Tab-separated table of C-alpha atoms in Angstrom:
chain	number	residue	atom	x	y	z
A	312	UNK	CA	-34.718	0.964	-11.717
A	313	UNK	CA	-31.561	-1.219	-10.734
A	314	UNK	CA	-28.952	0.326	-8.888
A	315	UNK	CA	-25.803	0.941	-11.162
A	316	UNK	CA	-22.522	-1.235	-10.945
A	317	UNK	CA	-19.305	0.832	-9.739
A	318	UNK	CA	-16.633	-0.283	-12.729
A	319	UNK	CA	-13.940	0.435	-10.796
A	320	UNK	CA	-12.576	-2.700	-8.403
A	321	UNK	CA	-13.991	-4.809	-11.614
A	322	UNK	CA	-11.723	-7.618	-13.104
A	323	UNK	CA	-11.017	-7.571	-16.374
A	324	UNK	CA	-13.442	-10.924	-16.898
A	325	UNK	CA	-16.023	-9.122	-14.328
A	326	UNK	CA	-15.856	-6.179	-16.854
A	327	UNK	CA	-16.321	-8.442	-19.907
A	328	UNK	CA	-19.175	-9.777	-18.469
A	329	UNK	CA	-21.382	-6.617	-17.690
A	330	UNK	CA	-20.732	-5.254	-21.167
A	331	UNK	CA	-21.907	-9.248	-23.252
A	332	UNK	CA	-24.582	-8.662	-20.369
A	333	UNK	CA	-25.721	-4.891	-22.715
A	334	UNK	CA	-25.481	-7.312	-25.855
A	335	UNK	CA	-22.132	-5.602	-26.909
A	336	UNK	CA	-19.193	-7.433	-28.362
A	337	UNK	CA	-16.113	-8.752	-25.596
A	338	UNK	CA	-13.574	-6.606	-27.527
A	339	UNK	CA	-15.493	-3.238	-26.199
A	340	UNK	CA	-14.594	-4.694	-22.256
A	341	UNK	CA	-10.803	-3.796	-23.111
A	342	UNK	CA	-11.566	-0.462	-24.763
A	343	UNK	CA	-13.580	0.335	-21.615
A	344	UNK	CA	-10.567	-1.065	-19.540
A	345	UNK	CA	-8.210	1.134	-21.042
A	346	UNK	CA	-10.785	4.611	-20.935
A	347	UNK	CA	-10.503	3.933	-17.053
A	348	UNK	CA	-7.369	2.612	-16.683
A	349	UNK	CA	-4.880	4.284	-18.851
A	350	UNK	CA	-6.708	7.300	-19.600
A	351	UNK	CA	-8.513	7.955	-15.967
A	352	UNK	CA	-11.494	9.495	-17.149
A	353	UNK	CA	-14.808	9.260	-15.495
A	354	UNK	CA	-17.345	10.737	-18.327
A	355	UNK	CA	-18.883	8.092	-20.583
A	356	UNK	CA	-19.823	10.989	-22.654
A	357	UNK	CA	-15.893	11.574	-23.260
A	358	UNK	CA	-15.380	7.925	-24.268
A	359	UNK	CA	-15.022	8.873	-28.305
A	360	UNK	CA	-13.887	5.408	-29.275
A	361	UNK	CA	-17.688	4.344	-28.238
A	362	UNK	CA	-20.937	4.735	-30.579
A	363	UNK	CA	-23.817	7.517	-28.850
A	364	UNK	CA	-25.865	4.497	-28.115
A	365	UNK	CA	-23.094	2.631	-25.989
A	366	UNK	CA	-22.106	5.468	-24.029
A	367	UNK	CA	-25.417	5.910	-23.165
A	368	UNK	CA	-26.541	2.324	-22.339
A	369	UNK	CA	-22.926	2.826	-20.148
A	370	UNK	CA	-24.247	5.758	-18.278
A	371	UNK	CA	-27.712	4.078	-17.369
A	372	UNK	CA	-26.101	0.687	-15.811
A	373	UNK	CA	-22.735	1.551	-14.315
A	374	UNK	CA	-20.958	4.828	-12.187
A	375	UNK	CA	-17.439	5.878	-12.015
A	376	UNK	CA	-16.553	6.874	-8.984
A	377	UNK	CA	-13.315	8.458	-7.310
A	378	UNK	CA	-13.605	9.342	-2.920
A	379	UNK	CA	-14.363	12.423	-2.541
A	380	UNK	CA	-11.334	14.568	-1.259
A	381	UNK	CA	-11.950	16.040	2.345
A	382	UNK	CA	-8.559	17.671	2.963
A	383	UNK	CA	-5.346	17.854	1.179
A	384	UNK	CA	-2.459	18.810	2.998
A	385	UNK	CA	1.066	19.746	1.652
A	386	UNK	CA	4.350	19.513	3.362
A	387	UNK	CA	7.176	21.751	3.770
A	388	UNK	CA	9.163	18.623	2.096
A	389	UNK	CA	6.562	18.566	-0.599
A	390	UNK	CA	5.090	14.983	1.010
A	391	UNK	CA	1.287	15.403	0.145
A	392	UNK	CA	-1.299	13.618	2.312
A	393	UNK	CA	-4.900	13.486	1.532
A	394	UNK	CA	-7.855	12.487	3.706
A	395	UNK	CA	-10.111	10.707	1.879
A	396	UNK	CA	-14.265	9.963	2.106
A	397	UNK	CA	-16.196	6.734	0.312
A	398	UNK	CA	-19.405	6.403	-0.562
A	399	UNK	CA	-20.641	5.272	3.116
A	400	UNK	CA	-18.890	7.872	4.454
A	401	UNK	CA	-15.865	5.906	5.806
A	402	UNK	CA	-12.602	7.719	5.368
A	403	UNK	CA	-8.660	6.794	4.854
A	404	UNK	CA	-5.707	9.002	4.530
A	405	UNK	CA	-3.390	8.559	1.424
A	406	UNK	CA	0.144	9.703	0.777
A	407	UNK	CA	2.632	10.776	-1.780
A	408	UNK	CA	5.868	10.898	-0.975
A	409	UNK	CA	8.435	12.622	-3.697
A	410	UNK	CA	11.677	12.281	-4.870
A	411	UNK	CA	13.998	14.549	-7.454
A	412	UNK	CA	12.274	12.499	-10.350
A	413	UNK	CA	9.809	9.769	-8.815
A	414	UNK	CA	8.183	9.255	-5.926
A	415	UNK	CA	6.192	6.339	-4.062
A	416	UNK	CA	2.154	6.669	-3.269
A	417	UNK	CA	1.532	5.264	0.054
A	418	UNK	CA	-2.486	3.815	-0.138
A	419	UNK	CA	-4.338	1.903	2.719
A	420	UNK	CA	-6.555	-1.109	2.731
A	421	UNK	CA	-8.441	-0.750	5.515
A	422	UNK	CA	-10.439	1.712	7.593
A	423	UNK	CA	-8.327	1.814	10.875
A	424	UNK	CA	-6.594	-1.662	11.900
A	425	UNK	CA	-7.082	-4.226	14.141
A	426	UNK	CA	-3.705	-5.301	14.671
A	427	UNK	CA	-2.912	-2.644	17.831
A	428	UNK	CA	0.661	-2.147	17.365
A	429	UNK	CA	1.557	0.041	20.227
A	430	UNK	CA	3.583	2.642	18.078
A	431	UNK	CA	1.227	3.136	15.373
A	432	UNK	CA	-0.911	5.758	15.878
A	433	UNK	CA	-3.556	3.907	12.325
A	434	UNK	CA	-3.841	1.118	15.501
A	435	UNK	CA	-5.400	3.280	17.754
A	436	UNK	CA	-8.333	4.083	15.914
A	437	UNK	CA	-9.588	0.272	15.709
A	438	UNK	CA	-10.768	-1.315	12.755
A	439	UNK	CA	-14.030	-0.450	11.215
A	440	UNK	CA	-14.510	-2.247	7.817
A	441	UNK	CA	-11.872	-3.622	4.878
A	442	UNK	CA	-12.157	-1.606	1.750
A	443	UNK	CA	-13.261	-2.713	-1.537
A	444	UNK	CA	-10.970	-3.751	-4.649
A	445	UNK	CA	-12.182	-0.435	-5.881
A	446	UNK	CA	-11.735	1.453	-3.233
A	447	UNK	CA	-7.778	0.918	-3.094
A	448	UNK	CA	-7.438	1.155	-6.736
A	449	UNK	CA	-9.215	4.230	-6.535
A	450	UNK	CA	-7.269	5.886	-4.375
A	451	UNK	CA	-4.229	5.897	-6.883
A	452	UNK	CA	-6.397	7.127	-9.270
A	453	UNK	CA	-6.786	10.582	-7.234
A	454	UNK	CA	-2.965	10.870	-6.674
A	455	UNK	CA	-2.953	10.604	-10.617
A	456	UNK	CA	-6.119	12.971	-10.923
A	457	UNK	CA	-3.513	15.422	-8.310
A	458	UNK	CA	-0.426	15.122	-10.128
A	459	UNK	CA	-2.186	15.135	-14.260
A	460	UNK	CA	-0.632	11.362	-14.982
A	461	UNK	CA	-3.001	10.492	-17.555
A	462	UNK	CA	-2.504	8.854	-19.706
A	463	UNK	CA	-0.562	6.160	-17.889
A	464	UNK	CA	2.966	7.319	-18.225
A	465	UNK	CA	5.837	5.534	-18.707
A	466	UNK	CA	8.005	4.163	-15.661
A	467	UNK	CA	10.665	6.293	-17.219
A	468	UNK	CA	8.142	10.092	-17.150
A	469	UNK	CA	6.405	8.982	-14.355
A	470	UNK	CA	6.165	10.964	-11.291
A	471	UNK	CA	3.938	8.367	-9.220
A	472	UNK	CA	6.135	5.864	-9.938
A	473	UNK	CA	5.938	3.288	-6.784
A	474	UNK	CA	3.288	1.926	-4.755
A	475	UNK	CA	3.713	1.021	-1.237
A	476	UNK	CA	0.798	-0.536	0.173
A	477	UNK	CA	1.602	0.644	3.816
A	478	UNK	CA	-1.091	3.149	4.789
A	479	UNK	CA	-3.640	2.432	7.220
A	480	UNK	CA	-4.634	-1.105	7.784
A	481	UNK	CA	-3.257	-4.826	7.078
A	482	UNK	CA	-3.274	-5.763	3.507
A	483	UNK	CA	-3.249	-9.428	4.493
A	484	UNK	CA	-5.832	-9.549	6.301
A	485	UNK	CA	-8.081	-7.816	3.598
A	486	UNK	CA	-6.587	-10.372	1.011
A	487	UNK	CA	-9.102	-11.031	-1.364
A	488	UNK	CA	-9.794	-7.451	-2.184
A	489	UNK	CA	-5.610	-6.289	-1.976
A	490	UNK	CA	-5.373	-9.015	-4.228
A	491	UNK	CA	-7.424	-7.935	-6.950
A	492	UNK	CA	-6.273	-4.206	-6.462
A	493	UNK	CA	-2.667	-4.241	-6.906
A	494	UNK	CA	-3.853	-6.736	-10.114
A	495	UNK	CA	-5.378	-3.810	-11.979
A	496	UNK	CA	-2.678	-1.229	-10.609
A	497	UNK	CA	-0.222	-3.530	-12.094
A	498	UNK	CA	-2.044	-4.185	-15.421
A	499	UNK	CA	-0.575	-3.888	-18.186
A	500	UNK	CA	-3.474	-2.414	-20.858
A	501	UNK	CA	-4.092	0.693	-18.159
A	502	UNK	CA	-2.387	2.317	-14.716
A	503	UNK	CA	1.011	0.024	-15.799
A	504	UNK	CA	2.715	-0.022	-12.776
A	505	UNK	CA	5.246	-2.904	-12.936
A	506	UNK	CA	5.063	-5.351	-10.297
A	507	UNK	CA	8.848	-4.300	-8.744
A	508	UNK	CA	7.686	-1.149	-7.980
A	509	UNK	CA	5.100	-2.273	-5.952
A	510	UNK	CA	5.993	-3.465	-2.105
A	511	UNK	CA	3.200	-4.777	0.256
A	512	UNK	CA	3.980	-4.388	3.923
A	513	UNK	CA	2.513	-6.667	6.667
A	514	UNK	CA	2.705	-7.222	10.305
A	515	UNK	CA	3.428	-10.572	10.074
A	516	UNK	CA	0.334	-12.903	8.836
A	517	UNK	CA	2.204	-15.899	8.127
A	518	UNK	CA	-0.177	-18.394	6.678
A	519	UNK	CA	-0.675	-15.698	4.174
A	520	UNK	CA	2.386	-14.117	2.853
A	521	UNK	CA	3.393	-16.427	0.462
A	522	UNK	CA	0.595	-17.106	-1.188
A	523	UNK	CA	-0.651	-13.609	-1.813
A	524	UNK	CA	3.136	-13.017	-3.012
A	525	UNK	CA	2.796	-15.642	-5.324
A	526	UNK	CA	-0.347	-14.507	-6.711
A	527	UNK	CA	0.614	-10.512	-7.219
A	528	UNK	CA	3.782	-10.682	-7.939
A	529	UNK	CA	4.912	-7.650	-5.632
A	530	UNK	CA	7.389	-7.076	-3.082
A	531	UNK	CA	7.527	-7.967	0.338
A	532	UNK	CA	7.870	-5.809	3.255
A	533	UNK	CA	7.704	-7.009	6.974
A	534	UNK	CA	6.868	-4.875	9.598
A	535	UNK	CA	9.704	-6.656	12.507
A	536	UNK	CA	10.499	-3.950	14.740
A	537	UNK	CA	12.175	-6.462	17.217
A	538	UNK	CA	14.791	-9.053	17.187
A	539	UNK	CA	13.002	-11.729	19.941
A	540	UNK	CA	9.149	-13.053	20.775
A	541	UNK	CA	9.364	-11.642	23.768
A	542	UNK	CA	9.964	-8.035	22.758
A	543	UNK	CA	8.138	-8.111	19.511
A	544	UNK	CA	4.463	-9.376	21.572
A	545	UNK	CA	4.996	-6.645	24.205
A	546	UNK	CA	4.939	-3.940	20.906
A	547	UNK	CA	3.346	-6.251	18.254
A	548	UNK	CA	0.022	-7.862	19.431
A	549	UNK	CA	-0.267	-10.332	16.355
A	550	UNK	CA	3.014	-12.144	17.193
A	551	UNK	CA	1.587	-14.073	19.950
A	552	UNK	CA	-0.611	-15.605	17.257
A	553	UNK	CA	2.335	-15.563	14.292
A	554	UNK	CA	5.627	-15.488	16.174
A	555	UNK	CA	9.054	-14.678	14.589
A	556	UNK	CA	9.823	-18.198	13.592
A	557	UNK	CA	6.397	-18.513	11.801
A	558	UNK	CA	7.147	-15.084	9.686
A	559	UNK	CA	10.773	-16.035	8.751
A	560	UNK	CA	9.389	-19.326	7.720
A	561	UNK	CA	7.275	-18.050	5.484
A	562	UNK	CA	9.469	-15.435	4.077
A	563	UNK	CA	12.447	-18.529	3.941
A	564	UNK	CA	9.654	-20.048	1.355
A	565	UNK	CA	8.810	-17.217	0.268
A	566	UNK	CA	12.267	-16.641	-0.890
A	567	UNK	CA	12.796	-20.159	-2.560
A	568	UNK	CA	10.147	-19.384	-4.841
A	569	UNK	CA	11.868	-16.081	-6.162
A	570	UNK	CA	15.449	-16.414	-5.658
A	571	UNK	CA	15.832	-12.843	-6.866
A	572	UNK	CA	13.983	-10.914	-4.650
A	573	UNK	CA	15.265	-9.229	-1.076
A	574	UNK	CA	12.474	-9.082	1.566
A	575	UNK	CA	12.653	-5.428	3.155
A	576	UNK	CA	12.225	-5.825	6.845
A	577	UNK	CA	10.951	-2.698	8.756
A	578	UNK	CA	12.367	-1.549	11.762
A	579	UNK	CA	11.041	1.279	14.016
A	580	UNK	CA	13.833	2.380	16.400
A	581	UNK	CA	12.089	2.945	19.752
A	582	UNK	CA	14.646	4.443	22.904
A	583	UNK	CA	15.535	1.983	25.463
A	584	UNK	CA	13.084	-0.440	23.740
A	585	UNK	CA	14.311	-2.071	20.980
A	586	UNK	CA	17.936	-0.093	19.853
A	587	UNK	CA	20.624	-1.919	21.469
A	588	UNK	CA	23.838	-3.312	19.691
A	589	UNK	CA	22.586	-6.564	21.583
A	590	UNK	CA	19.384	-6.217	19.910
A	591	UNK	CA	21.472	-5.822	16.160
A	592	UNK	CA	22.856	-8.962	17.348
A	593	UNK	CA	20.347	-10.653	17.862
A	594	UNK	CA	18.568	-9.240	14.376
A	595	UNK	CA	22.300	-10.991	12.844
A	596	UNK	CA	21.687	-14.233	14.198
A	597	UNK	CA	18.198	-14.674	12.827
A	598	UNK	CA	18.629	-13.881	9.295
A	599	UNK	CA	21.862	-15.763	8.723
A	600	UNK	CA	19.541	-18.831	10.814
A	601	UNK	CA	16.823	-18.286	8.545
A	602	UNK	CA	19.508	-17.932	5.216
A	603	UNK	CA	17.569	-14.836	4.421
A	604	UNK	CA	18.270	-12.208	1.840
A	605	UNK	CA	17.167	-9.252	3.433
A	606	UNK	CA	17.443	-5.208	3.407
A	607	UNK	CA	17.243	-3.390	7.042
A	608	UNK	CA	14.453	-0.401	6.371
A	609	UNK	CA	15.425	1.702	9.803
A	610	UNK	CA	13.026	3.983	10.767
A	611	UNK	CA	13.295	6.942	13.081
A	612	UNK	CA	10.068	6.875	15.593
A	613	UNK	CA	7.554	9.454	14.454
A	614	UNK	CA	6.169	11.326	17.314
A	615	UNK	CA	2.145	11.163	17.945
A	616	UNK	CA	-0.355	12.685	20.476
A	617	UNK	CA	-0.780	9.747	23.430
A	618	UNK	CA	1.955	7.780	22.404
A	619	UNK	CA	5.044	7.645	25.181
A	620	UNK	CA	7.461	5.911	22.947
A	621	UNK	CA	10.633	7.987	22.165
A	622	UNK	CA	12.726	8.114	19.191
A	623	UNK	CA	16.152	6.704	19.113
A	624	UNK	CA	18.670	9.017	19.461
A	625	UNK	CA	20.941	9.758	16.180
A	626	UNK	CA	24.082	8.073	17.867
A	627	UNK	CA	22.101	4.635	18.621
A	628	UNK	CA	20.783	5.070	15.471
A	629	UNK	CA	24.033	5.397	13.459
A	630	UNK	CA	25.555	3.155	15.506
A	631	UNK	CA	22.759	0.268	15.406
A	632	UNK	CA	22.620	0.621	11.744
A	633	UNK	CA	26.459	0.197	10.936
A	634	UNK	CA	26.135	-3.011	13.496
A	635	UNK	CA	23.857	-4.363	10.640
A	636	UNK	CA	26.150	-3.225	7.527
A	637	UNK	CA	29.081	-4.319	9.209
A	638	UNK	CA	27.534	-8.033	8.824
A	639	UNK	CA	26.464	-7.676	4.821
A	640	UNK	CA	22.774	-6.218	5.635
A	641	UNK	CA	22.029	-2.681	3.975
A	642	UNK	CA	20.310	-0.663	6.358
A	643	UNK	CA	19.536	2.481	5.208
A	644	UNK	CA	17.950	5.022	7.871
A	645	UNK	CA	14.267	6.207	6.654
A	646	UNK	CA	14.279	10.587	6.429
A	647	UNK	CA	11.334	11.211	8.190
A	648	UNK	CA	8.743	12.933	5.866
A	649	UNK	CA	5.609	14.930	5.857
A	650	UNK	CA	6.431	15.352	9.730
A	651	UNK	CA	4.350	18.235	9.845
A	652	UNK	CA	1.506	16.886	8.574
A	653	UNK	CA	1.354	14.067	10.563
A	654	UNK	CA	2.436	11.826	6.682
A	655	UNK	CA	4.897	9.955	8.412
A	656	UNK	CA	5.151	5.976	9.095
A	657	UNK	CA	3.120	4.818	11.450
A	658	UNK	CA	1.035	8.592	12.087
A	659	UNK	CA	-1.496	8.398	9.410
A	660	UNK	CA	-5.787	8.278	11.467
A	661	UNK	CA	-9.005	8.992	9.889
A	662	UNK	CA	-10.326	12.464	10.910
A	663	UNK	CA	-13.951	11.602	10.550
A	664	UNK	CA	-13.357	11.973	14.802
A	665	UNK	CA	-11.797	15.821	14.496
């Protein structure tokens, strides 16, 4: 007997085609669209729109799956991290961080990362395989299995109400599949998340930022962390093969295409590393070089076992971040979350190890 298709990951024209393939009529692809993607469910037998004969010639060719939850932790701050475990046995951790009325879901596109950022303790663990289209739609699907958001909500009742696609791994260099993930989270027949509430962070892959911007339609975050080449290699690996010019480049043109949009640029405060008013200088000079509309996303270092980096102290911190303001940047200072769950930036690891 053949081995069932997984619908979810499909395209919309991938999905059209397995259900002409039964002999059914096109139309039924977007019904079964919106029975995954708007209403979440994962029981053909519960697909009443559907004759008995469909749902069953749907339950004999195809599987919907979900990764199967392995721990679920829960803040003090009510940040909520879950460990998750695919089909191979690979797992990624996922998390949602709330506000009073909304909150963002943090997913991953990769198991572990290759890029070996010395501050992150995802880096660490090394890469070991991108994940499918369906495996990073899928984990937004178990935040909304968690939180009871189906049907797709409304931006305006919504709870889960951002994607940030800054877990563990690079989205850029998993493009193909990130691509055709945040396309069905951002679809409008099913999950419905609008494009500006989705923000895609990367280290810096040049050659592909704008083009994967262009094609999604999401936000752009940059992981920068330092204000020089020199600096940013010693901390950041992948800028000796992208350096700073190459990513402001791309973000300049980036920019020109989308006149309206403000590129967030990250920026882990590290003690004696990269926190000087010098530094904030030097940050100055290259966006006003590069004519770049940009937001400062200042992040307190989050502590992790093995790592000797310290975090700035609060005075640096306040200090380095009115430097920025001072010139026409916002640069808001990140509240640490889920700090005792290990949920915060740059501390998320698979546990398969533990």
């Amino acid at each position: 007997m053949p081995e069932k298709i997984e619908l979810i990951g499909l395209s919309k024209e991938e999905l059209a085609e397995q259900i002409t393939r039964l002999g059914e009529k096109s139309f039924r692809a977007k019904q079964l669209w919106q029975w995954l993607y708007f209403h979440g469910e994962t029981d053909f037998e519960k697909m009443s729109s559907f004759s008995l004969d469909l749902r069953r010639k749907l339950a004999e060719n195809f599987t919907i799956m979900r990764p199967k939850i392995v721990a679920e932790q829960l803040s003090q701050d009510k940040t909520r991290k879950w460990l998750l475990e695919f089909a191979d046995g690979q797992r990624v951790e996922m998390v949602y961080i709330p506000e009073e009325d909304r909150g963002a879901v943090c997913i991953s596109t990769q198991v572990g990362c290759a890029m070996g950022c010395k501050f992150c303790h995802t880096g660490s663990q090394k890469l070991t395989r991108n994940l499918s289209a369906g495996e990073i739609v899928s984990q937004f699907m178990v935040a909304r299995d968690t939180y009871g958001e189906w049907p797709s909500p409304t931006n305006e009742t919504r709870y889960l109400s951002n994607i940030v696609v800054m877990g563990m791994g690079e989205p850029l260099q998993n493009p193909e599949n990130t691509i055709k993930a945040l396309k069905i989270l951002t679809d409008g027949d099913g999950i419905a998340i609008s494009r500006r509430r989705v923000t895609m962070s990367t280290s810096g892959i040049a050659p592909r930022i704008v083009s994967t911007l262009k094609e999604t339609g999401v936000r752009l975050a940059v992981s920068l962390h330092a204000p020089n080449n020199e600096l940013r290699s010693m901390i950041m690996p992948i800028n000796k093969r992208y350096p700073i010019e190459e990513v402001l480049s791309a973000c300049q043109e980036y920019q020109g295409n989308d006149g309206s949009r403000y590129i967030t640029f990250e920026y882990l405060l590290l003690d004696g590393i990269n926190d000087s008013l010098a530094q904030a200088h030097q940050l100055i000079a290259l966006m006003k070089k590069y004519k770049l509309r940009a937001t400062f996303n200042l992040i307190p270092f989050n502590p992790w076992p093995g790592c000797d980096f310290r975090p700035s102290p609060t005075n640096k911190v306040t200090a380095f971040a009115k430097e920025l303001e001072n010139a026409g940047f916002a640069a808001p200072v990140r509240v640490a979350r889920g700090q005792d769950i290990l949920a915060a930036c740059g501390q998320l690891k698979s546990k398969k190890e533990q």
